[in-house]
CSV table of C-alpha atoms and ligand atoms in Angstrom, one decimal:
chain,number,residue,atom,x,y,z
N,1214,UNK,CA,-60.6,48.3,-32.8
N,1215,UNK,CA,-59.1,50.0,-29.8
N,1216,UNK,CA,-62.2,50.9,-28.2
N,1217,UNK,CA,-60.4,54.6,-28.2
N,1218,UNK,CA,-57.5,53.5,-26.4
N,1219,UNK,CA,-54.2,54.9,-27.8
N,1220,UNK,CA,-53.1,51.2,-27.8
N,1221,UNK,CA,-54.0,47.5,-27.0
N,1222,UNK,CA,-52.0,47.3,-24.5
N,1223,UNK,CA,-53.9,50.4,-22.8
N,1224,UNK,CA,-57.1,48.8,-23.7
N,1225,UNK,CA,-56.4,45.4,-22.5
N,1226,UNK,CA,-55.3,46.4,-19.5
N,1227,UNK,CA,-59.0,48.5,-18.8
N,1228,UNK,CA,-60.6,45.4,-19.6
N,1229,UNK,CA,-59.9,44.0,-16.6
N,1230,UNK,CA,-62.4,44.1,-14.5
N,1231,UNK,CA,-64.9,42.9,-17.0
N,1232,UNK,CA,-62.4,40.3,-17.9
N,1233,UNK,CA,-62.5,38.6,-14.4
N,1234,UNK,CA,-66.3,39.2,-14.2
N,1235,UNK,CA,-66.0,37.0,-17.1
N,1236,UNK,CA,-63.9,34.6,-16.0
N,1237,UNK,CA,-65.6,34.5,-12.5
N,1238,UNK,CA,-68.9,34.1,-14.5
N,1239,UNK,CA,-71.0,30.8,-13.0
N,1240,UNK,CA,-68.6,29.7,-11.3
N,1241,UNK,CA,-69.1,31.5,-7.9
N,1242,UNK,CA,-72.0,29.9,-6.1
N,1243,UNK,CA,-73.2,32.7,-3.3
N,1244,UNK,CA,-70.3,32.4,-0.5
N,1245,UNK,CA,-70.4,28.5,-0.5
N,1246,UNK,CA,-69.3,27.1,-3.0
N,1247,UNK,CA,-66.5,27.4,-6.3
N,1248,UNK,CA,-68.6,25.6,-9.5
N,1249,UNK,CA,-65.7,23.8,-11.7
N,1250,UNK,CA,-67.6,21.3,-14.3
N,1251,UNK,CA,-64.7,21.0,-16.0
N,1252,UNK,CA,-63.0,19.3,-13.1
N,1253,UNK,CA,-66.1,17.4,-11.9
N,1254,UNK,CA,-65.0,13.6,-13.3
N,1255,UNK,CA,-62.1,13.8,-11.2
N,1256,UNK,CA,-63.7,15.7,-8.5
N,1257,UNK,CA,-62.6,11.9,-6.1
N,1258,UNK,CA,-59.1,11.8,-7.5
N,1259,UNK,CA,-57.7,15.1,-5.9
N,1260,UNK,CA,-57.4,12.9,-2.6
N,1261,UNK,CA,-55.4,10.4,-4.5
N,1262,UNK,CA,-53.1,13.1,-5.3
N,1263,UNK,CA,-49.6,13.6,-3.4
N,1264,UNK,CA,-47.7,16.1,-5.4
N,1265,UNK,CA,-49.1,18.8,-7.5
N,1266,UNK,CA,-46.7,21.2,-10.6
N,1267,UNK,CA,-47.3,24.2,-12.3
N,1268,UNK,CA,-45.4,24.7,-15.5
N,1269,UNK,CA,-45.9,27.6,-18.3
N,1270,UNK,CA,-43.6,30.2,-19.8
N,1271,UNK,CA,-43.0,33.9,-19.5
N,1272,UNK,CA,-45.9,35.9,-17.5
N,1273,UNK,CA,-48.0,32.6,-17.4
N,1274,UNK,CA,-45.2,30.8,-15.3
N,1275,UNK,CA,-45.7,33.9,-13.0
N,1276,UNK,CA,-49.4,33.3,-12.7
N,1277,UNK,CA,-48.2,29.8,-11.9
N,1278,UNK,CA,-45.8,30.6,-9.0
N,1279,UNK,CA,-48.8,32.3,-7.7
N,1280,UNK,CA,-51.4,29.5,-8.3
N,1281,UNK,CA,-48.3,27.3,-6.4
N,1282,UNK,CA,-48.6,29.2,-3.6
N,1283,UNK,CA,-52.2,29.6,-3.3
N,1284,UNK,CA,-52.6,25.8,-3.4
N,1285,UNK,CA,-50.2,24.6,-0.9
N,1286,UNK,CA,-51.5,27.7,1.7
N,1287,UNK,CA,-55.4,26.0,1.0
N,1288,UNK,CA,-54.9,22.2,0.3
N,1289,UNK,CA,-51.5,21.0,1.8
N,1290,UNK,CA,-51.3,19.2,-1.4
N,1291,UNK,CA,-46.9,19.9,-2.2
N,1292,UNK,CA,-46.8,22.1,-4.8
N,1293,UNK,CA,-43.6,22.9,-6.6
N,1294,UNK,CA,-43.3,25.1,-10.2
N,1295,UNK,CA,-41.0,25.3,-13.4
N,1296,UNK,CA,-40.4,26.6,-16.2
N,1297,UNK,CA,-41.6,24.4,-19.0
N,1298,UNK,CA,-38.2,24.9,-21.0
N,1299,UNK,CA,-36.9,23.4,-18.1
N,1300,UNK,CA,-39.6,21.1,-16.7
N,1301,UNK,CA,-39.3,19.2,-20.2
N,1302,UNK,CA,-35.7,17.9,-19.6
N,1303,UNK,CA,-35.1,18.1,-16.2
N,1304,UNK,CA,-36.7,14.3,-15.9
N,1305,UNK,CA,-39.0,15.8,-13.3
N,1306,UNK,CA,-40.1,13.5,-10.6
N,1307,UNK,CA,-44.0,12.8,-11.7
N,1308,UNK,CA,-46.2,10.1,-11.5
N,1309,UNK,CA,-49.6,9.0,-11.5
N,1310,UNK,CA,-50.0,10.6,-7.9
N,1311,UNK,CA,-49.2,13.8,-9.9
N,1312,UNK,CA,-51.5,16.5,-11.2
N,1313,UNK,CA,-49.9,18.9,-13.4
N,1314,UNK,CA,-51.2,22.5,-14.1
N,1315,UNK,CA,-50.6,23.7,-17.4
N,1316,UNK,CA,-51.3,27.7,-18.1
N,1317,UNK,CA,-50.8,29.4,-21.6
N,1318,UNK,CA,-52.9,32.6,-23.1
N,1319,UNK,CA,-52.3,31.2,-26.5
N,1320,UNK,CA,-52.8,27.6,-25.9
N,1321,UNK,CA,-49.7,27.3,-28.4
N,1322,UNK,CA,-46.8,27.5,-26.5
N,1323,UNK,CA,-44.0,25.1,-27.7
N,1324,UNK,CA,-42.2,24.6,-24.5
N,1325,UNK,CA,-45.1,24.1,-22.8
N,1326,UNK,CA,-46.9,21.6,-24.7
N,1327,UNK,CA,-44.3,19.5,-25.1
N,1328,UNK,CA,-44.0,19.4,-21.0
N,1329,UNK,CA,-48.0,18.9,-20.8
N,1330,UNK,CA,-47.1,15.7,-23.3
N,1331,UNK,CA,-44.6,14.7,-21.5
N,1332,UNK,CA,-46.3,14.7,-17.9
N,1333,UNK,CA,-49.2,12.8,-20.0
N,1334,UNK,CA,-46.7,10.2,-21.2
N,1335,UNK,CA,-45.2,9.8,-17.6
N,1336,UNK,CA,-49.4,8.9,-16.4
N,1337,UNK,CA,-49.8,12.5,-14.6
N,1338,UNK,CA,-53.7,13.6,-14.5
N,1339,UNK,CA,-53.2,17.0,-16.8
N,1340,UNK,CA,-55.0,20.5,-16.2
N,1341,UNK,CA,-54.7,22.9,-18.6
N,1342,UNK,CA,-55.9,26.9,-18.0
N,1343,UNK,CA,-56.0,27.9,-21.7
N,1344,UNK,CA,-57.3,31.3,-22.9
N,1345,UNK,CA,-58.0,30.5,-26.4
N,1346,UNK,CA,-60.7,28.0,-27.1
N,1347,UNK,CA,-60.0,24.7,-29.6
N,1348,UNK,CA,-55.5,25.6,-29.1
N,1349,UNK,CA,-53.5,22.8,-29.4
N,1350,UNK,CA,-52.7,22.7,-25.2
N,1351,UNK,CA,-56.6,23.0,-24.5
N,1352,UNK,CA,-57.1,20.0,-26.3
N,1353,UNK,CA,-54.5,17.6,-25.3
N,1354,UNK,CA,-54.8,18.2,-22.1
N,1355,UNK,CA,-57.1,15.7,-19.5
N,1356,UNK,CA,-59.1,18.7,-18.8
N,1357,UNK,CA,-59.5,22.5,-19.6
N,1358,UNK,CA,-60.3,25.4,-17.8
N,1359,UNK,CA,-60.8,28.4,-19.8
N,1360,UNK,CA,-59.7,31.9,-18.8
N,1361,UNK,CA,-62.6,34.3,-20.7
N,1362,UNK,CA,-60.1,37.2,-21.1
N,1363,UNK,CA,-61.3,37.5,-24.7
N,1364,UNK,CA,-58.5,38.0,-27.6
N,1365,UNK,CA,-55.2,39.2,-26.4
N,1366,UNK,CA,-53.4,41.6,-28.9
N,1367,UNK,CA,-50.6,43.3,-27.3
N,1368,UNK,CA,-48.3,41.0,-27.0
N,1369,UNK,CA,-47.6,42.1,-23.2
N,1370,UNK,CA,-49.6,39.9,-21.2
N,1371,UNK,CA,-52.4,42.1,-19.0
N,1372,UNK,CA,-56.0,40.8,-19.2
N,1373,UNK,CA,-54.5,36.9,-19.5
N,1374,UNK,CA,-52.5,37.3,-16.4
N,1375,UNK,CA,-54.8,38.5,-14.1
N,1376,UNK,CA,-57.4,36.1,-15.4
N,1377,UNK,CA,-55.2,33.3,-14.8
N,1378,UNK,CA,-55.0,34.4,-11.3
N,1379,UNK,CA,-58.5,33.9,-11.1
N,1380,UNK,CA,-58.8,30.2,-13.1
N,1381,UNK,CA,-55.7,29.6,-10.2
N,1382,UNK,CA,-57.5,30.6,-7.2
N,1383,UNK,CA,-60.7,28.9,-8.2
N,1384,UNK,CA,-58.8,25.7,-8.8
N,1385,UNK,CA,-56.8,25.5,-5.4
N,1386,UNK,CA,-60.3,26.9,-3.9
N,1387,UNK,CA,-61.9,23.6,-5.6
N,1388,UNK,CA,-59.6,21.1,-4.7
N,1389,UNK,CA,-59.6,22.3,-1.3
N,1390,UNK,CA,-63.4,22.0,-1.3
N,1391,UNK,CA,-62.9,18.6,-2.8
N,1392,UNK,CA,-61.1,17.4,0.2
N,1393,UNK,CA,-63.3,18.8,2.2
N,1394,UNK,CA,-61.6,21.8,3.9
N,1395,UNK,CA,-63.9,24.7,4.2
N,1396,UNK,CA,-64.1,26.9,6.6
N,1397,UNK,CA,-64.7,30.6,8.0
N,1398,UNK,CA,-61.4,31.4,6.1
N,1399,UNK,CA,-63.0,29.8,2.8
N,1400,UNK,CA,-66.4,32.1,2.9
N,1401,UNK,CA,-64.4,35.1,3.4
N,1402,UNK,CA,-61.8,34.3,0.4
N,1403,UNK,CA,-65.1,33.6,-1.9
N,1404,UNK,CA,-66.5,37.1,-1.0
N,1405,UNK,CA,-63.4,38.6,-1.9
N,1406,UNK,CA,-63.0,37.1,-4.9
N,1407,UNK,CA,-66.2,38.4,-6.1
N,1408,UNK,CA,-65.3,42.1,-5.2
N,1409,UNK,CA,-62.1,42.0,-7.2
N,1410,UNK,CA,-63.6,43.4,-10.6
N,1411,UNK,CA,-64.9,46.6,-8.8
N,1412,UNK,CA,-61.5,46.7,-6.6
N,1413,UNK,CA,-59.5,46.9,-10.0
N,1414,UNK,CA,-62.5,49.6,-11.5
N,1415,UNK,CA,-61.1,52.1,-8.5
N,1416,UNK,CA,-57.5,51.2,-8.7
N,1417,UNK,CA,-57.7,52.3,-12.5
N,1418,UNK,CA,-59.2,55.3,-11.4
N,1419,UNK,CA,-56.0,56.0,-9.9
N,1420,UNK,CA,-54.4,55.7,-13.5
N,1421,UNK,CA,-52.7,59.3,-12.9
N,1422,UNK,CA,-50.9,58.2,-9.9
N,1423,UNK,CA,-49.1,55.3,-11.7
N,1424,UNK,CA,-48.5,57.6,-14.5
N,1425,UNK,CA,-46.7,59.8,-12.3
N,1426,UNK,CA,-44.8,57.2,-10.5
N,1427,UNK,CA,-43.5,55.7,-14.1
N,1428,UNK,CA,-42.0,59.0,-14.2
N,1429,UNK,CA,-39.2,58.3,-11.8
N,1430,UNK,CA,-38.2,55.8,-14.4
N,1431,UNK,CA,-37.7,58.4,-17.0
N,1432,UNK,CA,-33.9,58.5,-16.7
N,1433,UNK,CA,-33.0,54.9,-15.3
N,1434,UNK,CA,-31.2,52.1,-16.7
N,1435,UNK,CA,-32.2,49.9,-14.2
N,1436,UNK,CA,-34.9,48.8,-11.5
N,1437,UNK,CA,-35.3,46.6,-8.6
N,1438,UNK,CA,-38.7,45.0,-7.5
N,1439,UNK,CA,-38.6,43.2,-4.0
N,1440,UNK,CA,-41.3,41.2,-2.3
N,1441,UNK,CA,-41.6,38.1,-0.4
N,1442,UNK,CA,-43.7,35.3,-0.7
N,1443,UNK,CA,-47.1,35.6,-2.9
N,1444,UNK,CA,-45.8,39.1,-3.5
N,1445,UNK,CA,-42.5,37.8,-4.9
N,1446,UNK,CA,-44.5,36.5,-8.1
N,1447,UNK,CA,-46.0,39.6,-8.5
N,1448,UNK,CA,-43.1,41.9,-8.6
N,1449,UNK,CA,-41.3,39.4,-10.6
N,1450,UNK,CA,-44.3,39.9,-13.5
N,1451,UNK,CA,-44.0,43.7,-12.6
N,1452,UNK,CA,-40.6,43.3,-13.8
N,1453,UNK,CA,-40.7,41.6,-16.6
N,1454,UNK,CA,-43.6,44.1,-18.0
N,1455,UNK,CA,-41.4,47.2,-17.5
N,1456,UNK,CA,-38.3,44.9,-19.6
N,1457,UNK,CA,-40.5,43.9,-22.3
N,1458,UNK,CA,-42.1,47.2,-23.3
N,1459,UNK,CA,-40.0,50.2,-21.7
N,1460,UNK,CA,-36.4,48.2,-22.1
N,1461,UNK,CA,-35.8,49.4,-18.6
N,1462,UNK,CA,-33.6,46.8,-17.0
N,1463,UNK,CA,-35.1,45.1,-14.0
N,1464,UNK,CA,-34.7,42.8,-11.6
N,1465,UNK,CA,-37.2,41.2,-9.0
N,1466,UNK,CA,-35.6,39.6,-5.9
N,1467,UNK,CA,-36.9,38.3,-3.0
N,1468,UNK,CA,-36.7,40.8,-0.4
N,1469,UNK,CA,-35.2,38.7,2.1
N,1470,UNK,CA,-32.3,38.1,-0.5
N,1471,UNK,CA,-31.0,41.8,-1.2
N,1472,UNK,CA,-28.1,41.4,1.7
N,1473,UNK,CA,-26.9,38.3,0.0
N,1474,UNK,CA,-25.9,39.9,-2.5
N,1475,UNK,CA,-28.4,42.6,-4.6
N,1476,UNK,CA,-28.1,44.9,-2.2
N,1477,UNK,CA,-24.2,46.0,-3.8
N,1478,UNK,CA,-26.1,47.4,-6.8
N,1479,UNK,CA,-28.4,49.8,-4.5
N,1480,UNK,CA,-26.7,53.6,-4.5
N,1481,UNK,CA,-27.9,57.2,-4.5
N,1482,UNK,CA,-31.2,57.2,-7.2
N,1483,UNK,CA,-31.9,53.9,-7.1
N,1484,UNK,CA,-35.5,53.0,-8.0
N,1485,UNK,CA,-37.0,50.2,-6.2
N,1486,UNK,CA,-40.5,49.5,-6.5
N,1487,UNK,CA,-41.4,46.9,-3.2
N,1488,UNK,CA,-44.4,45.0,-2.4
N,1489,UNK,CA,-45.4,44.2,0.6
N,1490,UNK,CA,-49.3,43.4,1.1
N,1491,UNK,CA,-49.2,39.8,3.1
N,1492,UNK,CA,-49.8,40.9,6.5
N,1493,UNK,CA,-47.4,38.0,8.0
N,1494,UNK,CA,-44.3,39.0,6.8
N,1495,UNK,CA,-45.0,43.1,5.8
N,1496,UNK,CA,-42.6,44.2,8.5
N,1497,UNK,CA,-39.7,42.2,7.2
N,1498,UNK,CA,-40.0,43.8,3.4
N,1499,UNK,CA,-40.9,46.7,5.2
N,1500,UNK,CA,-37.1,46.2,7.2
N,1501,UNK,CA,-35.6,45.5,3.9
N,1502,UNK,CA,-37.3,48.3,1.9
N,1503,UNK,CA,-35.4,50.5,5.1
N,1504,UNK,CA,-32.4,48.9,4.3
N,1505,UNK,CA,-32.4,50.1,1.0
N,1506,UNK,CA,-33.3,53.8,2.1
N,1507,UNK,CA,-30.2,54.2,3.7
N,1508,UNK,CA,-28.0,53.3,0.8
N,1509,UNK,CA,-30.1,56.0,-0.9
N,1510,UNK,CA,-32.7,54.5,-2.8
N,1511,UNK,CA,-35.9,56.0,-3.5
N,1512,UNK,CA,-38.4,53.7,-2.8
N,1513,UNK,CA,-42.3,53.5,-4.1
N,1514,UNK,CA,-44.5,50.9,-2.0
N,1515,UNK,CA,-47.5,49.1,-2.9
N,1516,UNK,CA,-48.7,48.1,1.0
N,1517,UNK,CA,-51.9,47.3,2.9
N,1518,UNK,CA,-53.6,49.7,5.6
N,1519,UNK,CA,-51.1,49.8,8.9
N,1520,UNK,CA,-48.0,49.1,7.1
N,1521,UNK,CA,-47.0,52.6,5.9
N,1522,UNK,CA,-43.1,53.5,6.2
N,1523,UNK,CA,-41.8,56.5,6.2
N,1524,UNK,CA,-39.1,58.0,3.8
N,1525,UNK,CA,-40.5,56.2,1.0
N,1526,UNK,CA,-41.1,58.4,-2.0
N,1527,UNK,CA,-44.3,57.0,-2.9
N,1528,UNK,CA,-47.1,54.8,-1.3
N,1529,UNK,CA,-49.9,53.5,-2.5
N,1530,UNK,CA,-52.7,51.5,0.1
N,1531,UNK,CA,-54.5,48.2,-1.6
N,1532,UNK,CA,-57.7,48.0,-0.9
N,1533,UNK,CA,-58.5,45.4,2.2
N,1534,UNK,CA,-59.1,42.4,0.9
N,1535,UNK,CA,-57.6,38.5,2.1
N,1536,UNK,CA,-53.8,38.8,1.1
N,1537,UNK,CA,-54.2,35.6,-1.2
N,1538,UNK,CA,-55.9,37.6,-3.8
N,1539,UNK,CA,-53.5,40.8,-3.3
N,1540,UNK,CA,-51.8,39.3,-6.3
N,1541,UNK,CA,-54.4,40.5,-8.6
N,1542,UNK,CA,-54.8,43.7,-7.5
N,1543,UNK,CA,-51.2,44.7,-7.5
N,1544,UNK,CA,-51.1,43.4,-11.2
N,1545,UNK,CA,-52.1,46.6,-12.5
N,1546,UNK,CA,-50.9,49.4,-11.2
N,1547,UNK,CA,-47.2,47.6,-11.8
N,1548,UNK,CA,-48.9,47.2,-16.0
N,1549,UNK,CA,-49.7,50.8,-15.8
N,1550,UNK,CA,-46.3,51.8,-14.5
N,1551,UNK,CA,-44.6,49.8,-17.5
N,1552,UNK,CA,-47.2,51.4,-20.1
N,1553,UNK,CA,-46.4,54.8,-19.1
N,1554,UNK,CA,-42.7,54.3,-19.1
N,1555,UNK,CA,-42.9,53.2,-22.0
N,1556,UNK,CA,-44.6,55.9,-23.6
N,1557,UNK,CA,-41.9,58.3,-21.6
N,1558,UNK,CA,-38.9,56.6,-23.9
N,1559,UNK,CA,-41.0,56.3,-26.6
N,1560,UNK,CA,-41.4,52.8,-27.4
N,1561,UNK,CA,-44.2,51.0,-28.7
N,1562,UNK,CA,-45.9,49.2,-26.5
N,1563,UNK,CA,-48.2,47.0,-28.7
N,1564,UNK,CA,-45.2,45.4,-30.3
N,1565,UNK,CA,-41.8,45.1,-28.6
N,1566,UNK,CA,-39.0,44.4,-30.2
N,1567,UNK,CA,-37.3,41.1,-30.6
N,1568,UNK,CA,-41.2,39.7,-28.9
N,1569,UNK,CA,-43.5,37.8,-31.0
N,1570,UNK,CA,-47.2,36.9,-29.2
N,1571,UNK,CA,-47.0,33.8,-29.4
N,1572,UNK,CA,-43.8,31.3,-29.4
N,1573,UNK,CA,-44.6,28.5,-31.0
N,1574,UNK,CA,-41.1,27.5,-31.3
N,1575,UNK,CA,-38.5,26.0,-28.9
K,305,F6R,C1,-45.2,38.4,-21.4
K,305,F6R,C2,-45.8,37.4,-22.2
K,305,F6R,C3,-45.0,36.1,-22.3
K,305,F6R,C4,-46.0,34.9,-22.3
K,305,F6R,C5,-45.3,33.6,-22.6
K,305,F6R,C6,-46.2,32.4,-22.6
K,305,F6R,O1,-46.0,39.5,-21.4
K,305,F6R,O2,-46.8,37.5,-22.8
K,305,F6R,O3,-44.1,35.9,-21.3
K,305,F6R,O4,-46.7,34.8,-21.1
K,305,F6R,O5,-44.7,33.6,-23.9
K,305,F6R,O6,-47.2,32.5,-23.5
K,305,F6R,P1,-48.6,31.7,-23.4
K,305,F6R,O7,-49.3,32.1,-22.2
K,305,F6R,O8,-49.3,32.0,-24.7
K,305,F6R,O9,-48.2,30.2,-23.3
């Protein structure tokens, strides 16, 4: 059942890159063109549209954060995000000009079916991206776009995430082509895209590395994950993945935050794992990340070619790619560094405590 894996979690996270081929499946046209059907009857509404949200839960809400992101940067369209616990009494804004973005692995989600409802109820056109086929979200929503991640077990989110990131960027890349706004930019982003799955096949070869690097978490209480921008979603679902199975605390800021206030916590030992892989602003992580040296911190760095710094501990190069879909690559080296701590403080990965799968309650 574990495909001879030690765990699900292990296994899931190896899937990957047949789990985006999946997902990417039919809906890549050559370099021309993203292929939604799904979205086709309301291929003339995006341009009616004058306000787009992403709500979800959890590592979904993460993927959401960098769907946001990744639509604004392609469309113009204003994007904002919440939390569906939130979005569903915070008498959001929303109106017929809306389209809300739904995401959930399970389809089940309390929280966030009851926002999807309520964005229905205030006239918004509804999107749900929905890993399993038939759940209750899939099928109230106006429209579904599956992830084809296959079942999730662990109940850390890998495989779902990353494929979410996928259903995300092929949405914003659709809407942008339904408002006509292709370019050079657009052909290169669509290559890209299609090279992910082998991308992630090499990062995993690196599995040792990350292994190695989860070792500097072996006697920490706490972490610190900085990034800005696209890259601030990513660490903050690095985080989360370390809290839920190792029980390390951590905490993702945005980079350009420590010195309001974060920065206190940094002394001699401190572990911070940065991000930095969007070209336009590298140099200022890569400031802050400094900034943290000299307080004592040992740092590991997840960069892109030409962005090295020195006295980090550890850094690791992405393969070059356009920095909207660095997202997905990062994913999983920061999974594998939360497996393997983990396993250091023995805790089981599959099922962490107090954590069900799905939360089908408020
Ligand atoms: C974390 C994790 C959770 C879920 C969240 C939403 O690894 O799995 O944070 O992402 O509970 O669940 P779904 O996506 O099923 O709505």
């Amino acid at each position: 059942q574990k495909g001879g894996y030690d765990t699900f979690m292990l296994k899931e996270i190896h899937e990957q890159p047949y789990a985006i081929a999946e997902t990417l499946r039919g809906r890549v046209e050559g370099t021309d063109r993203i292929i939604l059907p799904e979205l086709d009857a309301i291929h003339d509404k995006f341009k009616t549209f004058n306000k787009a949200y992403f709500v979800a839960c959890g590592t979904a809400y993460h993927a959401c954060l960098s769907g946001a992101n990744i639509l604004e940067r392609l469309t113009g369209i204003p994007t904002f995000t919440q939390v569906a616990s939130e979005f569903r009494y915070c008498d959001p804004i929303v109106d017929e000009k809306t389209m809300c973005v739904f995401v959930s692995q399970s389809g089940e989600t309390a929280d966030t079916m009851a926002a999807l409802r309520l964005a229905k109820e205030k006239g918004c056109t509804t999107i749900a991206v929905a890993n399993v086929l038939g759940s209750s979200i899939s099928r109230e929503a106006d429209h579904t776009i599956y992830t084809c991640a296959g079942p999730e077990i662990a109940v850390a989110s890998t495989k779902a995430y990353t494929t979410q990131l996928i259903v995300l960027l092929l949405l914003g890349m659709y809407i942008s082509q339904a408002l006509g706004n292709e370019n050079e930019d657009y052909k290169r982003i669509i290559e890209g895209i299609a090279s992910l799955p082998q991308h992630i096949e090499n990062i995993l070869k690196d599995e040792k590395t990350f292994e190695h690097y989860a070792s500097y978490l072996k006697d920490l209480k706490d972490t610190y994950y900085i990034g800005r921008s696209l890259d601030y979603a990513t660490v903050l679902e690095g985080a989360l993945k370390l809290k839920e199975v190792s029980y390390v605390h951590a905490d993702a800021y945005i980079a350009g935050e420590l010195k309001h206030g974060p920065i206190a916590l940094i002394e001699q030992g401190s572990l911070v794992i940065a991000v930095a892989t969007q070209p336009n602003i590298a140099a200022k992580t890569i400031s802050n990340i400094q900034e943290t040296i000299a307080r004592g911190a040992n740092v590991i760095l997840f960069t892109i070619d030409g962005q090295e710094v020195g006295n980090v501990k550890e850094t690791y190069i992405l393969p070059d790619v356009d920095p909207i879909l660095q997202s997905v690559l990062v994913a999983v080296p920061l999974q594998l560094i939360a497996y393997y701590a983990a396993g250091l403080k023995g805790c089981d990965v599959d099922k962490p405590r107090n954590l069900a799968k799905s939360v089908t309650v408020e």
